[in-house]
Amino acid sequence: MCSWGRTVGLLVVLTAAGGCSANTSPPGGGSAGSGAQGHVSPPHKPESFFSAVSQLPSRLDANREVSAASAARRELLDIIRWLPELAADTDLSRAEWEQVQRLTGDLERAVSSSPPDWAAARTRVDELFPLAHRADVLEQRSGR
Amino acid sequence: MWEAIFWGAVLRVIQAALQAAPFLFTGLCIAAILHRLLGMEGTRRLFGSNSIRSLFQAWVIGMLLPGCSLGVIPVVKQMRRAGLAVGTIFAFALSSPLFDPLSLLYGLTLSKPETILAFALCSLLVVTVSGALFDRWFPQTETPGEELPPTPPGIKRLLAMLVMMARETVSDSMAYMLCGLLGVGLLSTLLPHGSLMRTMAHDNPYSPLLMTVIAIPAYATPMTAMGQLGSMFQHGNSIGAAFILLALGAGMNCGLLLWMLRHYGLKKTCVWLILMLIVVVGLSYGIERPLYPTDIQPADHTHAFDIYCCPFAEVPFGGYLAEIARRLKLESQVHELAGGGLMAALILGGLALRRLDPHRTVEAWLNQPPSEALQPAWDVNVPAPVLAAAGFVVILAGSIVGCFAYYPPPDETIAELNIARTEALGAALSGDKSHALHWIPICENWTRRLQVGLFLRRGELSDYHRMKARIFHDRLELLEHMLEDGAQQPDIRRQVNATSRAFSRMAHAFLKE
């Protein structure tokens, strides 16, 4: 009786769960990188805040010619949205982090608008650079 | 295998009973207030009956008073005795276990507090729509019992409440509560260890339906359900399934269904259940897209529902009984043990009364009016309804004070977290996997309490603090999975360092910024 019930329980779970893991894709549509038990780290996720900001100018340039639905645009937006999280993983102060958050919001709006405001986006990235450098210096100073 | 299933069910039932104990005690207090102080007329006036307004009143009262789906059983019994309509009774029964001040605060500090507010409004919609339709189709469900003679004021009135609470613990109410707890054991018997880990995905259309099947026999306290909701949001699980978990997992259990079946019959119970399921499941599909958070990376697994599955994957070292004792000792919290102690005392008192006083002579003595000559002039008689109102205010105030105790100020929480972190990370470094896996969820729990504690005292939780806590939580979770997957020691060491750094940053943010 119990083994029958357990089989039914498991069947219900497996039927309802069927295919869910296969359908889960990381933001940006890229393939998932290695991660423990499904905690996927997309391959385009930068290692650090400094690395993320550093690659923004070239990504902005590369995105000027592509459509809004392209993988390159999705990846760019992913990186922009990760900036506050990556900045929080540094020793930047609260005021500096809030500046990153504000600039990120402006940057995302500039890139997402139709048509994108590339000049405004570039200005925001330039404003992010001193913060990224400072985060990098603090990281090196703490010997990590 | 049979041993694992049996002892797994035993552990799950005991864990659920301990979690329920404080709420059972509170439920008995509320029932005693209704029974001995407010009386049938006062209870009818408090809740109203058979109107949309009464459904709303019952929802508001349910939201304010702390309770769980087992603790409401003695309360709904009193509401039925007072002659309230089924819609009103179930509006209270469903809404009381969903939120209490502790869990609401917890919910409001999650990444999307508006989702919690939307859930609360959806629950109002569930109880008003299903309750109004039911009361319209079955208008004659009010079956008032016999009004008891009023207990004279003074110490006897309080003793009468205590006697009522004790007798209730050995009455049919306790049988229904036990049935509710057995539902947890049944689920654990049917669901193998970790079998729900990869379920409830946002893009799986069956997630809300699967949750419905699981949530009805499941039992979750408001805090447990809210913690699971937080984990579901964080892992990008189905929002509809999360709502069903709250509405049915926290709001419903087998004992409550059996109570309804016994008192209102199969037809009415089925109609009400179907009505409620249609509204709950319909709403869950409706909110899936609009409330789904867009700023998270979905993970294809979660540990949030492990508590409904068999806890044992293999024979534990030292045997099942030793493992059960170890887990209960490590995992039981102070308020659960205190609640368990109070319930044990009440049950002992109830058993003694049942055995020694089957004809209720104690109640007859308590109902005798005191001699006028013995009453001092300064001893003013407080009317019972005033005392009842004071009782409700004390329960509410107690739960607010409880919030401040359960969510301490950041400096105290960081100190506790530091101890837990040292245990978890130290164990991970030394290769003691089980010790690390025990302490990591404790760290995660303290991290949540840290955020709520700050919110409670400052009235807000900034994005900055939220993000610092999230990074520490994510690092811990990744470490947990690396340990479970048997990752290499250099990788573990790297992750331990990253987690330590995230902790230092979080501590600095919460203490200094």
Short mmCIF file of C-alpha atoms in Angstrom, two decimals, chain B:
data_model
loop_
_atom_site.label_atom_id
_atom_site.label_comp_id
_atom_site.label_asym_id
_atom_site.label_seq_id
_atom_site.Cartn_x
_atom_site.Cartn_y
_atom_site.Cartn_z
CA MET B 1 13.70 1.76 2.95
CA TRP B 2 10.62 1.08 5.09
CA GLU B 3 12.50 2.23 8.14
CA ALA B 4 13.51 5.47 6.42
CA ILE B 5 9.90 6.13 5.40
CA PHE B 6 8.50 5.39 8.85
CA TRP B 7 11.08 7.32 10.86
CA GLY B 8 11.03 10.11 8.30
CA ALA B 9 7.29 10.52 8.85
CA VAL B 10 7.80 10.44 12.63
CA LEU B 11 10.40 13.21 12.40
CA ARG B 12 8.24 15.36 10.13
CA VAL B 13 5.20 15.02 12.42
CA ILE B 14 7.20 15.92 15.53
CA GLN B 15 8.82 18.90 13.75
CA ALA B 16 5.40 20.14 12.60
CA ALA B 17 3.95 19.65 16.11
CA LEU B 18 6.75 21.70 17.65
CA GLN B 19 6.34 24.46 15.07
CA ALA B 20 2.60 24.46 15.67
CA ALA B 21 2.77 24.45 19.48
CA PRO B 22 2.96 28.25 20.07
CA PHE B 23 0.12 28.79 17.60
CA LEU B 24 -2.00 26.05 19.16
CA PHE B 25 -1.61 27.75 22.51
CA THR B 26 -2.57 31.13 21.01
CA GLY B 27 -5.54 29.53 19.26
CA LEU B 28 -6.71 28.05 22.55
CA CYS B 29 -6.37 31.46 24.24
CA ILE B 30 -8.52 33.07 21.53
CA ALA B 31 -11.06 30.25 21.75
CA ALA B 32 -11.24 30.68 25.54
CA ILE B 33 -11.78 34.43 25.17
CA LEU B 34 -14.63 33.81 22.74
CA HIS B 35 -16.09 31.06 24.90
CA ARG B 36 -15.88 32.50 28.41
CA LEU B 37 -15.62 36.27 27.95
CA LEU B 38 -17.27 37.28 24.73
CA GLY B 39 -20.00 34.66 24.68
CA MET B 40 -22.12 33.78 21.67
CA GLU B 41 -23.74 37.19 21.31
CA GLY B 42 -20.42 39.00 21.56
CA THR B 43 -18.79 36.64 19.06
CA ARG B 44 -21.62 37.25 16.58
CA ARG B 45 -21.22 40.98 17.06
CA LEU B 46 -17.45 40.78 16.58
CA PHE B 47 -17.51 38.81 13.34
CA GLY B 48 -20.99 39.47 11.95
CA SER B 49 -22.53 36.72 9.85
CA ASN B 50 -23.86 35.95 6.37
CA SER B 51 -22.89 39.21 4.71
CA ILE B 52 -20.03 40.54 2.60
CA ARG B 53 -19.16 42.84 5.49
CA SER B 54 -18.84 39.88 7.86
CA LEU B 55 -16.47 38.17 5.41
CA PHE B 56 -14.31 41.28 5.34
CA GLN B 57 -14.47 41.58 9.15
CA ALA B 58 -13.42 37.94 9.55
CA TRP B 59 -10.54 38.47 7.09
CA VAL B 60 -9.30 41.56 8.97
CA ILE B 61 -9.52 39.85 12.37
CA GLY B 62 -7.81 36.78 10.94
CA MET B 63 -5.00 38.92 9.54
CA LEU B 64 -4.48 40.73 12.86
CA LEU B 65 -4.47 37.74 15.20
CA PRO B 66 -1.51 35.36 15.10
CA GLY B 67 -2.50 31.82 14.21
CA CYS B 68 -1.88 28.77 12.07
CA SER B 69 -4.23 26.40 10.29
CA LEU B 70 -4.15 23.99 13.24
CA GLY B 71 -4.50 26.70 15.88
CA VAL B 72 -7.68 28.01 14.25
CA ILE B 73 -9.52 24.71 14.83
CA PRO B 74 -10.64 25.49 18.43
CA VAL B 75 -11.47 29.03 17.29
CA VAL B 76 -13.70 27.96 14.39
CA LYS B 77 -15.38 25.53 16.78
CA GLN B 78 -16.37 28.48 18.98
CA MET B 79 -17.44 30.50 15.96
CA ARG B 80 -19.72 27.68 14.87
CA ARG B 81 -21.10 27.41 18.41
CA ALA B 82 -21.87 31.12 18.28
CA GLY B 83 -24.01 30.52 15.19
CA LEU B 84 -21.87 32.14 12.49
CA ALA B 85 -22.32 31.29 8.81
CA VAL B 86 -19.84 28.97 7.12
CA GLY B 87 -18.54 31.71 4.81
CA THR B 88 -17.55 33.86 7.78
CA ILE B 89 -16.03 30.94 9.68
CA PHE B 90 -13.88 29.92 6.75
CA ALA B 91 -12.95 33.49 5.89
CA PHE B 92 -11.35 33.62 9.34
CA ALA B 93 -9.95 30.07 9.14
CA LEU B 94 -8.27 30.74 5.80
CA SER B 95 -6.94 34.22 6.50
CA SER B 96 -5.70 33.82 10.08
CA PRO B 97 -2.89 31.38 9.20
CA LEU B 98 -1.67 33.33 6.17
CA PHE B 99 -0.05 36.26 7.90
CA ASP B 100 0.89 37.35 11.36
CA PRO B 101 2.97 40.37 12.34
CA LEU B 102 6.17 38.24 12.33
CA SER B 103 5.65 36.78 8.90
CA LEU B 104 4.25 39.96 7.37
CA LEU B 105 7.40 41.85 8.36
CA TYR B 106 9.47 39.04 6.91
CA GLY B 107 7.48 39.22 3.68
CA LEU B 108 7.70 42.98 3.38
CA THR B 109 11.50 42.85 3.35
CA LEU B 110 11.66 40.33 0.51
CA SER B 111 12.90 41.67 -2.82
CA LYS B 112 9.35 42.32 -4.04
CA PRO B 113 7.22 43.42 -1.07
CA GLU B 114 4.40 44.39 -3.43
CA THR B 115 4.04 40.69 -4.26
CA ILE B 116 3.24 39.97 -0.61
CA LEU B 117 0.69 42.79 -0.53
CA ALA B 118 -0.82 41.41 -3.74
CA PHE B 119 -1.00 37.97 -2.12
CA ALA B 120 -2.83 39.49 0.86
CA LEU B 121 -5.35 41.16 -1.45
CA CYS B 122 -5.77 37.93 -3.42
CA SER B 123 -6.51 36.11 -0.16
CA LEU B 124 -9.22 38.69 0.56
CA LEU B 125 -10.65 38.00 -2.89
CA VAL B 126 -10.57 34.24 -2.22
CA VAL B 127 -12.45 34.46 1.07
CA THR B 128 -15.00 37.02 -0.12
CA VAL B 129 -15.80 35.40 -3.48
CA SER B 130 -15.93 31.80 -2.25
CA GLY B 131 -17.59 32.79 1.04
CA ALA B 132 -20.24 35.01 -0.58
CA LEU B 133 -21.13 32.40 -3.21
CA PHE B 134 -21.29 29.66 -0.59
CA ASP B 135 -23.46 31.69 1.78
CA ARG B 136 -25.75 32.53 -1.13
CA TRP B 137 -26.16 28.88 -2.13
CA PHE B 138 -26.43 27.61 1.45
CA PRO B 139 -28.03 30.43 3.45
CA GLN B 140 -28.99 28.38 6.52
CA THR B 141 -25.65 27.28 7.92
CA GLU B 142 -25.89 29.13 11.22
CA THR B 143 -26.35 26.57 14.00
CA PRO B 144 -26.05 28.37 17.35
CA GLY B 145 -25.28 26.24 20.39
CA GLU B 146 -26.49 26.75 23.93
CA GLU B 147 -25.30 29.92 25.68
CA LEU B 148 -23.42 29.11 28.89
CA PRO B 149 -24.28 30.93 32.10
CA PRO B 150 -21.85 33.83 32.59
CA THR B 151 -18.95 33.12 34.90
CA PRO B 152 -18.81 35.60 37.80
CA PRO B 153 -16.06 38.18 37.58
CA GLY B 154 -12.76 37.77 39.35
CA ILE B 155 -10.16 35.08 39.46
CA LYS B 156 -12.81 32.45 38.80
CA ARG B 157 -13.41 33.89 35.34
CA LEU B 158 -9.76 33.49 34.46
CA LEU B 159 -9.72 30.00 35.94
CA ALA B 160 -12.75 29.13 33.84
CA MET B 161 -10.79 30.11 30.74
CA LEU B 162 -7.87 27.94 31.80
CA VAL B 163 -10.21 25.00 32.46
CA MET B 164 -11.80 25.47 29.04
CA MET B 165 -8.37 25.51 27.37
CA ALA B 166 -7.30 22.36 29.23
CA ARG B 167 -10.49 20.49 28.36
CA GLU B 168 -10.17 21.55 24.73
CA THR B 169 -6.75 19.88 24.45
CA VAL B 170 -8.35 16.48 25.13
CA SER B 171 -11.45 17.08 23.03
CA ASP B 172 -12.25 16.49 19.37
CA SER B 173 -10.30 19.68 18.53
CA MET B 174 -7.10 17.89 19.42
CA ALA B 175 -8.11 14.93 17.25
CA TYR B 176 -8.51 17.26 14.26
CA MET B 177 -5.17 18.90 15.01
CA LEU B 178 -3.55 15.46 15.10
CA CYS B 179 -5.17 14.64 11.74
CA GLY B 180 -3.66 17.84 10.36
CA LEU B 181 -0.24 16.77 11.63
CA LEU B 182 -0.68 13.29 10.17
CA GLY B 183 -1.11 14.95 6.76
CA VAL B 184 2.52 16.06 7.06
CA GLY B 185 3.52 12.46 7.84
CA LEU B 186 1.51 11.23 4.86
CA LEU B 187 3.29 13.62 2.49
CA SER B 188 6.66 12.57 3.82
CA THR B 189 5.65 8.94 3.25
CA LEU B 190 4.64 9.59 -0.35
CA LEU B 191 7.45 11.92 -1.39
CA PRO B 192 10.98 10.52 -1.45
CA HIS B 193 13.92 12.56 -0.18
CA GLY B 194 14.50 15.73 -2.26
CA SER B 195 11.87 14.76 -4.84
CA LEU B 196 10.41 18.30 -5.00
CA MET B 197 13.78 19.94 -5.54
CA ARG B 198 13.38 20.49 -9.28
CA THR B 199 9.69 21.33 -9.30
CA MET B 200 7.67 24.58 -9.27
CA ALA B 201 9.49 26.19 -12.19
CA HIS B 202 8.01 29.45 -13.47
CA ASP B 203 7.84 28.15 -17.05
CA ASN B 204 6.13 24.90 -16.11
CA PRO B 205 2.35 25.35 -16.48
CA TYR B 206 1.69 22.47 -14.08
CA SER B 207 3.55 24.06 -11.16
CA PRO B 208 0.44 25.64 -9.53
CA LEU B 209 -1.50 22.37 -9.93
CA LEU B 210 1.29 20.31 -8.39
CA MET B 211 1.50 22.77 -5.53
CA THR B 212 -2.27 22.41 -4.98
CA VAL B 213 -1.90 18.64 -4.57
CA ILE B 214 0.95 19.05 -2.12
CA ALA B 215 -0.30 22.09 -0.20
CA ILE B 216 -3.63 20.69 1.02
CA PRO B 217 -2.17 17.91 3.20
CA ALA B 218 0.89 20.01 4.00
CA TYR B 219 1.10 22.10 7.12
CA ALA B 220 3.12 25.30 7.31
CA THR B 221 3.18 28.00 9.95
CA PRO B 222 2.97 31.56 8.57
CA MET B 223 6.71 32.02 9.08
CA THR B 224 7.58 28.73 7.40
CA ALA B 225 5.37 29.58 4.44
CA MET B 226 6.86 33.06 4.18
CA GLY B 227 10.39 31.64 4.28
CA GLN B 228 9.46 29.25 1.49
CA LEU B 229 7.97 32.10 -0.49
CA GLY B 230 11.21 34.05 -0.11
CA SER B 231 13.17 31.07 -1.39
CA MET B 232 10.77 30.67 -4.31
CA PHE B 233 11.14 34.33 -5.31
CA GLN B 234 14.90 34.05 -5.03
CA HIS B 235 15.04 30.93 -7.20
CA GLY B 236 12.65 32.30 -9.81
CA ASN B 237 10.01 29.66 -9.10
CA SER B 238 6.38 29.90 -10.14
CA ILE B 239 4.62 32.86 -8.47
CA GLY B 240 1.27 31.08 -8.85
CA ALA B 241 2.62 28.07 -6.99
CA ALA B 242 3.93 30.43 -4.30
CA PHE B 243 0.48 31.92 -3.84
CA ILE B 244 -1.08 28.45 -3.60
CA LEU B 245 1.54 27.47 -1.04
CA LEU B 246 0.51 30.44 1.08
CA ALA B 247 -3.25 30.07 0.57
CA LEU B 248 -3.49 26.30 0.97
CA GLY B 249 -0.19 25.19 2.54
CA ALA B 250 -0.48 27.71 5.35
CA GLY B 251 -4.25 28.19 5.27
CA MET B 252 -5.54 24.64 5.00
CA ASN B 253 -4.81 21.19 6.37
CA CYS B 254 -6.44 17.75 6.57
CA GLY B 255 -7.71 18.37 10.13
CA LEU B 256 -9.60 21.50 9.13
CA LEU B 257 -11.16 19.68 6.18
CA LEU B 258 -12.23 16.79 8.43
CA TRP B 259 -13.74 19.27 10.90
CA MET B 260 -15.80 20.78 8.11
CA LEU B 261 -16.77 17.37 6.76
CA ARG B 262 -18.04 16.28 10.15
CA HIS B 263 -20.01 19.43 10.92
CA TYR B 264 -21.34 20.41 7.51
CA GLY B 265 -21.44 17.14 5.57
CA LEU B 266 -19.87 15.95 2.34
CA LYS B 267 -21.92 18.07 -0.08
CA LYS B 268 -21.27 21.44 1.55
CA THR B 269 -17.62 20.63 2.17
CA CYS B 270 -17.07 19.62 -1.45
CA VAL B 271 -18.89 22.69 -2.78
CA TRP B 272 -16.87 25.02 -0.58
CA LEU B 273 -13.59 23.28 -1.39
CA ILE B 274 -14.24 23.32 -5.14
CA LEU B 275 -15.30 26.97 -5.02
CA MET B 276 -12.19 27.91 -3.12
CA LEU B 277 -9.89 25.86 -5.37
CA ILE B 278 -11.36 27.48 -8.49
CA VAL B 279 -10.73 30.95 -7.11
CA VAL B 280 -7.26 30.14 -5.71
CA VAL B 281 -5.98 28.26 -8.77
CA GLY B 282 -7.57 30.80 -11.14
CA LEU B 283 -5.88 33.68 -9.32
CA SER B 284 -2.57 31.80 -9.26
CA TYR B 285 -2.52 31.55 -13.05
CA GLY B 286 -3.63 35.17 -13.33
CA ILE B 287 -0.76 36.54 -11.23
CA GLU B 288 1.97 34.30 -12.66
CA ARG B 289 3.21 36.75 -15.28
CA PRO B 290 2.47 40.18 -13.79
CA LEU B 291 4.11 39.42 -10.44
CA TYR B 292 7.07 37.39 -11.70
CA PRO B 293 10.34 39.17 -10.78
CA THR B 294 12.43 40.04 -13.83
CA ASP B 295 15.70 40.77 -12.08
CA ILE B 296 16.60 37.25 -10.98
CA GLN B 297 18.32 34.33 -12.61
CA PRO B 298 16.05 31.30 -12.33
CA ALA B 299 17.62 28.24 -10.74
CA ASP B 300 16.17 24.89 -11.70
CA HIS B 301 15.98 23.64 -8.15
CA THR B 302 15.04 24.69 -4.64
CA HIS B 303 15.35 23.27 -1.16
CA ALA B 304 12.25 25.13 0.01
CA PHE B 305 10.01 22.06 -0.17
CA ASP B 306 12.43 19.53 1.29
CA ILE B 307 10.47 19.73 4.55
CA TYR B 308 7.51 18.03 2.87
CA CYS B 309 9.61 15.08 1.66
CA CYS B 310 11.15 12.15 3.49
CA PRO B 311 14.09 13.59 5.46
CA PHE B 312 16.28 10.50 5.10
CA ALA B 313 18.12 9.57 1.91
CA GLU B 314 20.24 6.94 3.62
CA VAL B 315 20.52 5.25 7.00
CA PRO B 316 21.93 7.94 9.30
CA PHE B 317 25.08 7.33 11.29
CA GLY B 318 23.98 6.19 14.75
CA GLY B 319 20.53 5.07 13.64
CA TYR B 320 17.21 6.79 13.02
CA LEU B 321 16.24 7.49 16.61
CA ALA B 322 19.58 9.09 17.40
CA GLU B 323 19.34 11.20 14.24
CA ILE B 324 15.78 12.30 15.07
CA ALA B 325 16.89 13.31 18.57
CA ARG B 326 19.92 15.14 17.17
CA ARG B 327 17.88 17.08 14.63
CA LEU B 328 15.17 18.01 17.10
CA LYS B 329 17.77 19.20 19.58
CA LEU B 330 19.59 21.28 16.98
CA GLU B 331 16.63 22.67 15.08
CA SER B 332 14.01 23.37 17.75
CA GLN B 333 13.69 27.03 18.64
CA VAL B 334 13.02 28.50 22.06
CA HIS B 335 9.48 29.66 21.28
CA GLU B 336 8.64 26.20 19.92
CA LEU B 337 9.89 24.51 23.07
CA ALA B 338 8.04 27.02 25.25
CA GLY B 339 4.85 26.41 23.25
CA GLY B 340 5.39 22.66 23.51
CA GLY B 341 5.80 22.95 27.28
CA LEU B 342 2.62 25.01 27.67
CA MET B 343 0.67 22.59 25.49
CA ALA B 344 2.00 19.61 27.46
CA ALA B 345 0.88 21.27 30.72
CA LEU B 346 -2.57 21.96 29.28
CA ILE B 347 -2.90 18.40 28.00
CA LEU B 348 -1.93 17.02 31.42
CA GLY B 349 -4.47 19.33 33.05
CA GLY B 350 -7.10 18.29 30.51
CA LEU B 351 -6.45 14.61 31.09
CA ALA B 352 -6.65 15.10 34.86
CA LEU B 353 -9.94 17.01 34.56
CA ARG B 354 -11.35 14.39 32.24
CA ARG B 355 -10.42 11.59 34.60
CA LEU B 356 -11.21 13.24 37.94
CA ASP B 357 -14.10 15.51 36.97
CA PRO B 358 -16.12 13.95 34.13
CA HIS B 359 -19.34 15.75 35.22
CA ARG B 360 -17.78 19.22 35.10
CA THR B 361 -18.31 20.07 38.74
CA VAL B 362 -15.32 22.40 38.50
CA GLU B 363 -17.16 24.51 35.92
CA ALA B 364 -20.32 24.48 38.09
CA TRP B 365 -18.29 25.72 41.07
CA LEU B 366 -16.61 28.39 38.95
CA ASN B 367 -20.03 29.61 37.79
CA GLN B 368 -21.30 30.15 41.35
CA PRO B 369 -21.54 33.87 42.16
CA PRO B 370 -19.22 35.00 44.99
CA SER B 371 -20.63 36.23 48.25
CA GLU B 372 -21.25 40.02 48.20
CA ALA B 373 -19.74 40.47 51.64
CA LEU B 374 -16.38 39.08 50.55
CA GLN B 375 -15.92 41.53 47.70
CA PRO B 376 -13.85 44.60 48.72
CA ALA B 377 -15.24 47.97 47.70
CA TRP B 378 -12.23 48.82 45.50
CA ASP B 379 -12.61 45.59 43.53
CA VAL B 380 -14.39 46.92 40.44
CA ASN B 381 -16.10 44.39 38.20
CA VAL B 382 -14.75 44.64 34.66
CA PRO B 383 -17.38 43.55 32.14
CA ALA B 384 -16.42 40.37 30.28
CA PRO B 385 -16.45 41.98 26.79
CA VAL B 386 -14.00 44.64 28.01
CA LEU B 387 -11.77 41.90 29.34
CA ALA B 388 -12.10 40.08 26.01
CA ALA B 389 -11.07 43.22 24.12
CA ALA B 390 -8.12 43.61 26.49
CA GLY B 391 -7.24 39.96 25.87
CA PHE B 392 -7.18 40.47 22.11
CA VAL B 393 -5.10 43.62 22.51
CA VAL B 394 -2.62 41.72 24.71
CA ILE B 395 -2.33 38.92 22.12
CA LEU B 396 -1.75 41.48 19.39
CA ALA B 397 0.70 43.47 21.51
CA GLY B 398 2.44 40.23 22.45
CA SER B 399 2.97 39.40 18.80
CA ILE B 400 4.37 42.87 18.14
CA VAL B 401 6.74 42.56 21.10
CA GLY B 402 7.58 39.10 19.75
CA CYS B 403 8.62 40.74 16.48
CA PHE B 404 11.22 42.85 18.26
CA ALA B 405 12.49 39.80 20.17
CA TYR B 406 12.57 37.51 17.12
CA TYR B 407 14.19 40.17 14.92
CA PRO B 408 16.88 41.67 17.20
CA PRO B 409 18.82 44.86 16.38
CA PRO B 410 21.57 44.44 13.74
CA ASP B 411 24.48 44.37 16.21
CA GLU B 412 22.97 41.42 18.09
CA THR B 413 22.04 39.63 14.88
CA ILE B 414 25.51 40.12 13.40
CA ALA B 415 27.01 38.65 16.60
CA GLU B 416 24.76 35.57 16.28
CA LEU B 417 25.45 35.36 12.58
CA ASN B 418 29.18 35.55 13.19
CA ILE B 419 28.98 32.47 15.43
CA ALA B 420 26.91 30.55 12.88
CA ARG B 421 29.18 31.67 10.03
CA THR B 422 32.29 30.53 11.89
CA GLU B 423 30.71 27.13 12.48
CA ALA B 424 29.58 26.76 8.85
CA LEU B 425 32.72 27.99 7.14
CA GLY B 426 35.05 26.26 9.60
CA ALA B 427 33.27 22.98 9.02
CA ALA B 428 33.39 23.47 5.24
CA LEU B 429 37.14 24.07 5.39
CA SER B 430 37.79 21.07 7.61
CA GLY B 431 35.66 18.80 5.42
CA ASP B 432 32.90 18.25 8.00
CA LYS B 433 30.10 18.34 5.43
CA SER B 434 27.14 17.52 7.67
CA HIS B 435 28.14 20.15 10.25
CA ALA B 436 28.50 22.77 7.53
CA LEU B 437 25.18 21.80 5.94
CA HIS B 438 23.51 22.15 9.33
CA TRP B 439 24.87 25.65 9.96
CA ILE B 440 24.43 27.15 6.50
CA PRO B 441 20.59 27.31 6.71
CA ILE B 442 20.98 28.85 10.18
CA CYS B 443 23.20 31.55 8.65
CA GLU B 444 20.60 32.11 5.93
CA ASN B 445 17.86 32.42 8.53
CA TRP B 446 19.85 34.97 10.54
CA THR B 447 20.55 36.91 7.34
CA ARG B 448 16.82 37.27 6.76
CA ARG B 449 16.28 38.25 10.39
CA LEU B 450 19.05 40.84 10.06
CA GLN B 451 17.17 42.55 7.25
CA VAL B 452 13.81 42.42 9.02
CA GLY B 453 15.40 43.69 12.25
CA LEU B 454 16.76 46.75 10.44
CA PHE B 455 13.44 47.32 8.64
CA LEU B 456 11.60 47.11 11.94
CA ARG B 457 13.78 49.75 13.58
CA ARG B 458 14.43 52.13 10.69
CA GLY B 459 11.13 51.73 8.87
CA GLU B 460 12.90 50.95 5.60
CA LEU B 461 15.44 48.58 4.11
CA SER B 462 17.58 50.23 1.46
CA ASP B 463 18.50 48.56 -1.82
CA TYR B 464 22.11 48.78 -0.67
CA HIS B 465 21.52 46.69 2.47
CA ARG B 466 19.28 44.32 0.58
CA MET B 467 21.97 43.74 -2.03
CA LYS B 468 24.74 43.18 0.54
CA ALA B 469 22.57 40.58 2.29
CA ARG B 470 21.64 38.95 -1.00
CA ILE B 471 25.29 38.53 -2.00
CA PHE B 472 26.14 36.87 1.32
CA HIS B 473 23.08 34.63 1.00
CA ASP B 474 23.99 33.67 -2.58
CA ARG B 475 27.56 32.85 -1.57
CA LEU B 476 26.29 30.66 1.25
CA GLU B 477 23.88 28.87 -1.01
CA LEU B 478 26.52 28.18 -3.63
CA LEU B 479 28.80 26.81 -0.91
CA GLU B 480 25.95 24.58 0.27
CA HIS B 481 25.52 23.13 -3.22
CA MET B 482 29.25 22.69 -3.68
CA LEU B 483 29.36 20.68 -0.47
CA GLU B 484 26.37 18.61 -1.54
CA ASP B 485 27.98 17.95 -4.92
CA GLY B 486 31.27 16.91 -3.30
CA ALA B 487 33.32 19.76 -4.82
CA GLN B 488 37.13 19.74 -4.57
CA GLN B 489 38.74 21.28 -1.47
CA PRO B 490 40.50 24.14 -3.36
CA ASP B 491 37.14 25.19 -4.82
CA ILE B 492 35.53 24.98 -1.39
CA ARG B 493 38.34 27.09 0.06
CA ARG B 494 37.84 29.72 -2.64
CA GLN B 495 34.10 29.81 -1.99
CA VAL B 496 34.63 30.03 1.78
CA ASN B 497 36.88 33.05 1.24
CA ALA B 498 34.30 34.69 -1.02
CA THR B 499 31.59 34.02 1.56
CA SER B 500 33.72 35.45 4.35
CA ARG B 501 34.35 38.63 2.37
CA ALA B 502 30.64 38.95 1.61
CA PHE B 503 29.90 38.59 5.33
CA SER B 504 32.41 41.31 6.28
CA ARG B 505 30.90 43.68 3.73
CA MET B 506 27.38 42.92 4.86
CA ALA B 507 28.30 43.37 8.53
CA HIS B 508 29.99 46.71 7.76
CA ALA B 509 26.96 47.88 5.78
CA PHE B 510 24.46 46.95 8.49
CA LEU B 511 26.49 48.25 11.41
CA LYS B 512 28.12 51.36 9.98
CA GLU B 513 26.09 52.56 6.98
#
